[in-house]
Tab-separated table of C-alpha atoms in Angstrom:
chain	number	residue	atom	x	y	z
A	1	MET	CA	0.000	0.000	0.000
A	2	ALA	CA	1.390	3.381	-1.041
A	3	ILE	CA	2.101	5.838	1.776
A	4	SER	CA	2.434	9.570	1.197
A	5	SER	CA	3.502	12.285	3.607
A	6	ARG	CA	3.354	16.034	4.092
A	7	PRO	CA	4.439	18.549	6.745
A	8	TYR	CA	2.173	19.301	9.692
A	9	ASP	CA	-0.008	22.402	9.346
A	10	PRO	CA	-1.083	23.708	12.781
A	11	ALA	CA	-4.102	25.516	11.347
A	12	ARG	CA	-5.779	22.408	9.916
A	13	ASP	CA	-4.094	19.342	11.407
A	14	ASN	CA	-4.435	19.713	15.167
A	15	VAL	CA	-7.833	18.007	15.443
A	16	PRO	CA	-7.038	15.088	13.054
A	17	VAL	CA	-3.769	14.422	14.890
A	18	LEU	CA	-5.480	14.356	18.297
A	19	ASP	CA	-8.172	12.065	16.838
A	20	LEU	CA	-5.408	9.756	15.597
A	21	LEU	CA	-3.827	9.710	19.044
A	22	ARG	CA	-7.158	8.954	20.724
A	23	ALA	CA	-7.804	6.096	18.296
A	24	ALA	CA	-4.387	4.619	19.064
A	25	ARG	CA	-4.757	5.032	22.823
A	26	ALA	CA	-8.303	3.646	22.939
A	27	THR	CA	-7.124	0.324	21.482
A	28	ALA	CA	-3.840	0.102	23.410
A	29	THR	CA	-3.357	-2.657	25.966
A	30	SER	CA	-1.716	-0.236	28.400
A	31	ASP	CA	-2.168	3.462	29.118
A	32	ARG	CA	1.038	5.316	28.274
A	33	TYR	CA	2.434	8.642	27.130
A	34	PRO	CA	1.785	10.781	25.238
A	35	THR	CA	-1.689	11.689	26.410
A	36	THR	CA	-3.716	14.169	24.372
A	37	HIS	CA	-2.823	16.934	26.812
A	38	ARG	CA	0.857	16.040	26.588
A	39	LEU	CA	0.800	16.087	22.782
A	40	THR	CA	-1.083	19.382	22.781
A	41	LEU	CA	1.619	20.873	25.003
A	42	LEU	CA	4.386	19.628	22.706
A	43	LEU	CA	2.685	21.061	19.633
A	44	ALA	CA	2.040	24.417	21.282
A	45	SER	CA	5.259	24.875	23.265
A	46	ARG	CA	7.989	22.548	21.948
A	47	LEU	CA	7.467	22.632	18.162
A	48	TRP	CA	9.627	25.384	16.662
A	49	ASP	CA	9.415	24.651	12.924
A	50	SER	CA	6.202	22.891	11.884
A	51	GLN	CA	7.383	22.484	8.276
A	52	GLN	CA	10.504	20.565	9.232
A	53	ASP	CA	9.740	19.134	12.652
A	54	ALA	CA	6.341	17.448	12.277
A	55	SER	CA	4.954	15.220	9.548
A	56	LEU	CA	1.802	13.267	8.673
A	57	TRP	CA	1.537	10.047	6.676
A	58	TYR	CA	-1.501	8.951	4.638
A	59	ASP	CA	-2.459	5.683	2.972
A	60	SER	CA	-3.675	5.432	-0.635
A	61	ALA	CA	-7.265	6.034	0.496
A	62	GLY	CA	-6.291	9.341	2.106
A	63	THR	CA	-6.593	8.050	5.692
A	64	LEU	CA	-4.221	9.537	8.250
A	65	VAL	CA	-2.144	6.568	9.431
A	66	GLY	CA	0.856	8.173	11.087
A	67	PHE	CA	2.164	11.318	12.757
A	68	ALA	CA	5.559	12.215	14.152
A	69	LEU	CA	6.949	15.209	15.987
A	70	LEU	CA	10.492	16.355	16.703
A	71	TRP	CA	10.407	18.582	19.758
A	72	ARG	CA	12.908	20.634	21.734
A	73	ARG	CA	12.589	22.220	25.178
A	74	THR	CA	13.903	25.499	23.786
A	75	GLN	CA	14.585	26.665	20.257
A	76	GLU	CA	18.335	26.481	20.901
A	77	HIS	CA	18.282	23.026	22.467
A	78	THR	CA	20.535	20.500	20.722
A	79	HIS	CA	18.669	17.397	21.894
A	80	VAL	CA	15.546	16.536	19.922
A	81	GLY	CA	12.770	14.302	21.261
A	82	LEU	CA	10.806	12.108	18.867
A	83	GLU	CA	7.131	11.209	19.330
A	84	CYS	CA	5.418	8.813	16.930
A	85	ILE	CA	1.747	7.836	16.595
A	86	ALA	CA	0.448	5.136	14.262
A	87	HIS	CA	-3.150	4.272	13.439
A	88	PRO	CA	-4.190	0.951	15.043
A	89	ALA	CA	-5.079	-0.493	11.622
A	90	ALA	CA	-1.813	0.592	9.963
A	91	ARG	CA	1.208	-1.638	9.491
A	92	GLN	CA	3.232	-0.523	12.486
A	93	GLN	CA	6.643	-1.505	11.127
A	94	THR	CA	6.049	0.450	7.925
A	95	ILE	CA	5.096	3.617	9.812
A	96	ALA	CA	7.982	3.201	12.265
A	97	GLY	CA	10.512	2.864	9.460
A	98	LEU	CA	9.187	5.920	7.646
A	99	VAL	CA	9.209	7.945	10.862
A	100	LEU	CA	12.792	7.035	11.749
A	101	SER	CA	14.039	7.804	8.254
A	102	TRP	CA	12.302	11.183	8.337
A	103	ALA	CA	13.559	11.973	11.857
A	104	VAL	CA	17.187	11.179	11.017
A	105	VAL	CA	17.109	13.219	7.799
A	106	SER	CA	15.440	16.192	9.512
A	107	THR	CA	17.867	16.209	12.449
A	108	THR	CA	20.867	15.794	10.142
A	109	GLU	CA	19.741	18.724	7.996
A	110	ARG	CA	19.359	20.931	11.066
A	111	SER	CA	22.756	19.875	12.404
A	112	GLN	CA	24.410	20.742	9.084
A	113	ARG	CA	22.541	24.019	8.767
A	114	LEU	CA	23.479	25.137	12.284
A	115	GLY	CA	26.977	23.654	12.133
A	116	GLN	CA	26.631	21.958	15.514
A	117	SER	CA	26.232	18.446	16.847
A	118	MET	CA	22.744	17.308	17.797
A	119	SER	CA	21.066	14.179	19.090
A	120	VAL	CA	17.640	12.689	18.564
A	121	GLY	CA	16.057	10.329	21.056
A	122	LEU	CA	12.857	8.489	21.858
A	123	SER	CA	11.504	6.298	24.616
A	124	ILE	CA	10.548	2.679	23.963
A	125	HIS	CA	8.449	0.623	26.326
A	126	ALA	CA	10.089	-2.360	27.945
A	127	ASP	CA	7.748	-4.873	26.286
A	128	ASP	CA	8.052	-3.401	22.788
A	129	GLN	CA	8.819	-6.059	20.174
A	130	LEU	CA	9.096	-3.814	17.105
A	131	TRP	CA	11.313	-0.822	17.786
A	132	PRO	CA	14.621	-2.112	19.264
A	133	ALA	CA	15.888	-3.923	16.140
A	134	LEU	CA	14.655	-1.120	13.911
A	135	LEU	CA	16.398	1.515	16.006
A	136	ASP	CA	19.591	-0.515	15.933
A	137	SER	CA	19.445	-0.615	12.134
A	138	PHE	CA	19.316	3.203	12.077
A	139	GLY	CA	22.280	3.528	14.433
A	140	PHE	CA	20.423	4.417	17.630
A	141	GLY	CA	21.955	3.224	20.884
A	142	LEU	CA	20.328	2.210	24.168
A	143	GLN	CA	21.097	4.687	26.966
A	144	ALA	CA	21.447	4.167	30.692
A	145	ASP	CA	18.497	6.523	31.307
A	146	TYR	CA	15.029	5.080	31.709
A	147	ASN	CA	11.568	6.190	32.814
A	148	VAL	CA	9.026	4.557	35.077
A	149	TYR	CA	5.238	4.673	34.995
A	150	MET	CA	3.666	4.761	38.439
A	151	GLY	CA	0.022	4.537	39.392
A	152	ARG	CA	-2.738	3.248	41.634
A	153	GLN	CA	-6.479	2.635	41.625
A	154	LEU	CA	-8.660	5.505	42.774
A	155	ASP	CA	-10.638	3.418	45.238
A	156	ALA	CA	-12.082	4.010	48.685
A	157	SER	CA	-8.699	3.482	50.350
A	158	LEU	CA	-7.463	6.886	49.144
A	159	PRO	CA	-6.240	8.795	52.245
A	160	GLU	CA	-7.366	12.294	53.145
A	161	PRO	CA	-4.856	15.044	52.273
A	162	ALA	CA	-3.274	16.697	55.310
A	163	LEU	CA	-1.708	20.162	55.158
A	164	PRO	CA	0.507	21.936	57.709
A	165	ASP	CA	-1.311	24.421	59.921
A	166	GLY	CA	-2.329	27.580	58.094
A	167	PHE	CA	-1.813	26.185	54.566
A	168	THR	CA	-4.681	25.741	52.116
A	169	MET	CA	-5.250	24.158	48.706
A	170	ARG	CA	-7.467	25.305	45.852
A	171	PRO	CA	-7.653	25.474	42.057
A	172	LEU	CA	-5.723	28.295	40.424
A	173	ALA	CA	-8.037	31.319	40.611
A	174	GLY	CA	-7.679	32.469	36.998
A	175	PRO	CA	-5.603	34.552	34.584
A	176	ASP	CA	-4.771	37.150	37.234
A	177	GLU	CA	-2.694	34.523	39.070
A	178	LEU	CA	-0.767	33.316	36.028
A	179	LEU	CA	2.273	35.524	36.613
A	180	ALA	CA	2.677	34.235	40.166
A	181	TYR	CA	2.029	30.704	38.970
A	182	GLU	CA	4.656	30.852	36.224
A	183	THR	CA	7.173	32.116	38.801
A	184	LEU	CA	6.409	29.029	40.895
A	185	TYR	CA	6.267	26.593	37.953
A	186	SER	CA	9.590	24.742	37.783
A	187	PHE	CA	9.460	23.041	34.374
A	188	ALA	CA	10.243	24.273	30.864
A	189	PRO	CA	7.990	27.185	29.836
A	190	ILE	CA	4.537	26.587	28.356
A	191	ALA	CA	3.063	28.872	25.712
A	192	ALA	CA	0.921	31.591	27.320
A	193	ASP	CA	-2.028	30.931	24.988
A	194	LEU	CA	-2.031	27.238	25.925
A	195	ARG	CA	-1.875	28.036	29.642
A	196	ARG	CA	-4.900	30.315	29.332
A	197	THR	CA	-6.749	27.635	27.354
A	198	LEU	CA	-5.997	25.008	30.003
A	199	LEU	CA	-7.442	27.262	32.704
A	200	HIS	CA	-10.841	26.891	31.017
A	201	ASP	CA	-10.486	23.225	30.055
A	202	PRO	CA	-12.879	21.105	32.173
A	203	ASP	CA	-10.544	18.119	31.732
A	204	TYR	CA	-7.506	19.922	33.166
A	205	LEU	CA	-6.901	21.077	36.735
A	206	HIS	CA	-4.304	23.450	38.187
A	207	LEU	CA	-4.259	22.798	41.937
A	208	VAL	CA	-2.133	25.056	44.145
A	209	ALA	CA	-0.968	25.066	47.756
A	210	VAL	CA	-1.085	28.470	49.466
A	211	SER	CA	1.027	29.498	52.451
A	212	PRO	CA	-0.446	31.263	55.495
A	213	ASP	CA	0.729	34.601	54.093
A	214	GLY	CA	-1.035	33.999	50.749
A	215	LYS	CA	1.895	32.909	48.560
A	216	LEU	CA	1.578	30.135	45.977
A	217	VAL	CA	4.100	27.560	47.197
A	218	GLY	CA	3.146	24.283	45.527
A	219	PHE	CA	1.284	23.064	42.474
A	220	CYS	CA	-0.154	19.956	40.869
A	221	GLU	CA	-1.504	19.761	37.339
A	222	CYS	CA	-3.672	16.769	36.461
A	223	SER	CA	-5.921	15.796	33.585
A	224	VAL	CA	-8.418	13.381	32.098
A	225	ASP	CA	-9.731	12.933	28.557
A	226	ARG	CA	-13.456	12.212	28.509
A	227	VAL	CA	-13.503	11.977	24.709
A	228	GLU	CA	-10.926	9.182	24.899
A	229	TRP	CA	-12.967	7.452	27.601
A	230	ALA	CA	-16.050	7.570	25.350
A	231	LEU	CA	-14.045	5.786	22.636
A	232	GLY	CA	-13.339	2.922	25.025
A	233	GLY	CA	-10.047	4.128	26.453
A	234	SER	CA	-8.931	3.399	30.004
A	235	ARG	CA	-10.541	5.702	32.558
A	236	THR	CA	-7.144	6.936	33.706
A	237	ALA	CA	-6.298	10.367	35.058
A	238	TRP	CA	-2.760	11.704	34.795
A	239	ILE	CA	-0.563	13.715	37.115
A	240	ASP	CA	1.060	16.003	34.560
A	241	TYR	CA	3.229	18.208	36.781
A	242	LEU	CA	3.957	18.458	40.479
A	243	GLY	CA	6.252	20.845	42.287
A	244	THR	CA	6.936	22.754	45.510
A	245	ARG	CA	8.973	25.871	46.133
A	246	PRO	CA	12.442	24.748	47.318
A	247	ASP	CA	12.139	26.625	50.622
A	248	TYR	CA	8.827	24.891	51.390
A	249	ARG	CA	9.889	21.316	50.717
A	250	GLY	CA	9.829	18.683	53.439
A	251	ARG	CA	6.480	19.831	54.857
A	252	GLY	CA	4.246	17.283	53.115
A	253	LEU	CA	2.845	19.710	50.538
A	254	GLY	CA	3.609	17.454	47.579
A	255	ARG	CA	1.892	14.497	49.218
A	256	ALA	CA	-1.154	16.599	50.110
A	257	LEU	CA	-1.408	18.024	46.596
A	258	LEU	CA	-1.215	14.534	45.099
A	259	LEU	CA	-3.952	13.186	47.336
A	260	ALA	CA	-6.193	16.194	46.688
A	261	ALA	CA	-5.634	15.840	42.931
A	262	MET	CA	-6.480	12.124	43.091
A	263	ARG	CA	-9.744	12.875	44.866
A	264	ARG	CA	-10.633	15.490	42.265
A	265	MET	CA	-9.876	13.067	39.447
A	266	ARG	CA	-11.951	10.346	41.099
A	267	GLU	CA	-14.854	12.803	41.289
A	268	ALA	CA	-14.359	13.432	37.545
A	269	GLY	CA	-14.918	9.718	36.864
A	270	ALA	CA	-11.369	8.383	36.692
A	271	GLU	CA	-10.731	4.868	37.996
A	272	ARG	CA	-6.940	5.038	38.058
A	273	ILE	CA	-4.212	7.668	38.412
A	274	ALA	CA	-0.890	7.490	36.572
A	275	LEU	CA	2.277	9.478	35.959
A	276	ILE	CA	5.699	9.096	34.402
A	277	THR	CA	9.007	10.078	35.983
A	278	MET	CA	12.701	9.442	35.522
A	279	GLY	CA	13.883	6.135	36.915
A	280	THR	CA	16.671	7.915	38.804
A	281	ASN	CA	14.337	10.432	40.476
A	282	GLU	CA	14.191	8.591	43.780
A	283	ARG	CA	13.045	11.619	45.791
A	284	ALA	CA	9.903	11.976	43.668
A	285	GLN	CA	9.264	8.243	43.692
A	286	ARG	CA	9.303	8.238	47.501
A	287	VAL	CA	6.514	10.826	47.521
A	288	TYR	CA	4.495	8.833	44.990
A	289	ARG	CA	4.859	5.668	47.036
A	290	GLN	CA	3.611	7.532	50.106
A	291	VAL	CA	0.251	7.985	48.360
A	292	GLY	CA	0.010	4.335	47.360
A	293	MET	CA	1.529	4.431	43.891
A	294	GLY	CA	3.701	1.624	42.593
A	295	ILE	CA	5.784	1.101	39.461
A	296	ALA	CA	3.633	-0.377	36.713
A	297	GLU	CA	5.928	-0.217	33.673
A	298	ARG	CA	9.297	0.994	32.434
A	299	ASP	CA	10.519	2.423	29.205
A	300	PHE	CA	14.019	2.877	27.841
A	301	VAL	CA	15.714	5.689	25.950
A	302	TYR	CA	17.456	5.307	22.597
A	303	THR	CA	19.461	8.135	21.023
A	304	LEU	CA	21.374	8.876	17.854
A	305	ASP	CA	24.172	11.464	17.782
A	306	VAL	CA	24.313	13.581	14.642
A	307	VAL	CA	27.607	15.356	13.945
A	308	PRO	CA	28.078	17.938	11.158
A	309	PRO	CA	30.823	17.130	8.617
A	310	TYR	CA	33.384	19.647	9.899
A	311	ALA	CA	33.389	17.980	13.317
A	312	ASN	CA	34.780	14.837	11.670
A	313	GLY	CA	37.557	16.788	9.975
A	314	GLU	CA	35.922	16.608	6.545
């Protein structure tokens, strides 16, 4: 079957790409990244050149069967992350091969254009039977880094959140608090338009911890996807981001935020909570275990280093 491709167009392709992701996730045997909220964030805040860094693949009938994205935390970042989505009915090996070929060519062209070394990497789940040999054939190498998925059922055993005296928790009040929130937020920046959209998204929650003197000192972002649930997907909620101001750590705020977020997600209809974190992040994993989470799955990181010709003395 003939496969054609074209660059991603943000103005017309956002909805079809999210529909493709939901179709893939609804038929998956395990709930994994990226979620629709995660992909939306990458497209809005980590995609710097839509013509070069994102592509769609179609079969001969014009059906969207594949999508891939090369993302960077900042425009200057030299490490590129690869995300790939294939339609459940598509031949997975065909799509994977096309995606890897495209990703290597695109990263190589950028490396040559900028005259600097780059790397491209992606995460592969531990039980994946397709990708390892294919990645090896393209020159990717397995890294020491790995990620873990942690989760638990949102059942009646969920403990009550407990805050230190004088502290409170609540949803982020609205746009007027965004400046203070972004000062607190400890991850790579998110596009302002997306942040404002998420504030009004009924499937996304910004929960904050407030100190006795009124400062925002901790946060937890969590999400569900009711459209995905309606398609038959797992009724899983996700902890997207969690953080506490460094000078307020060790007081149980992270644990309390997690438990409060879980209760909110259970009220929204979720049956399970999940998150992904680095395998070496033992401090975070201790907090997650305190709220009853355990490791469910692992994935592994493969990377390819791309070096411009001059760096090899050519």
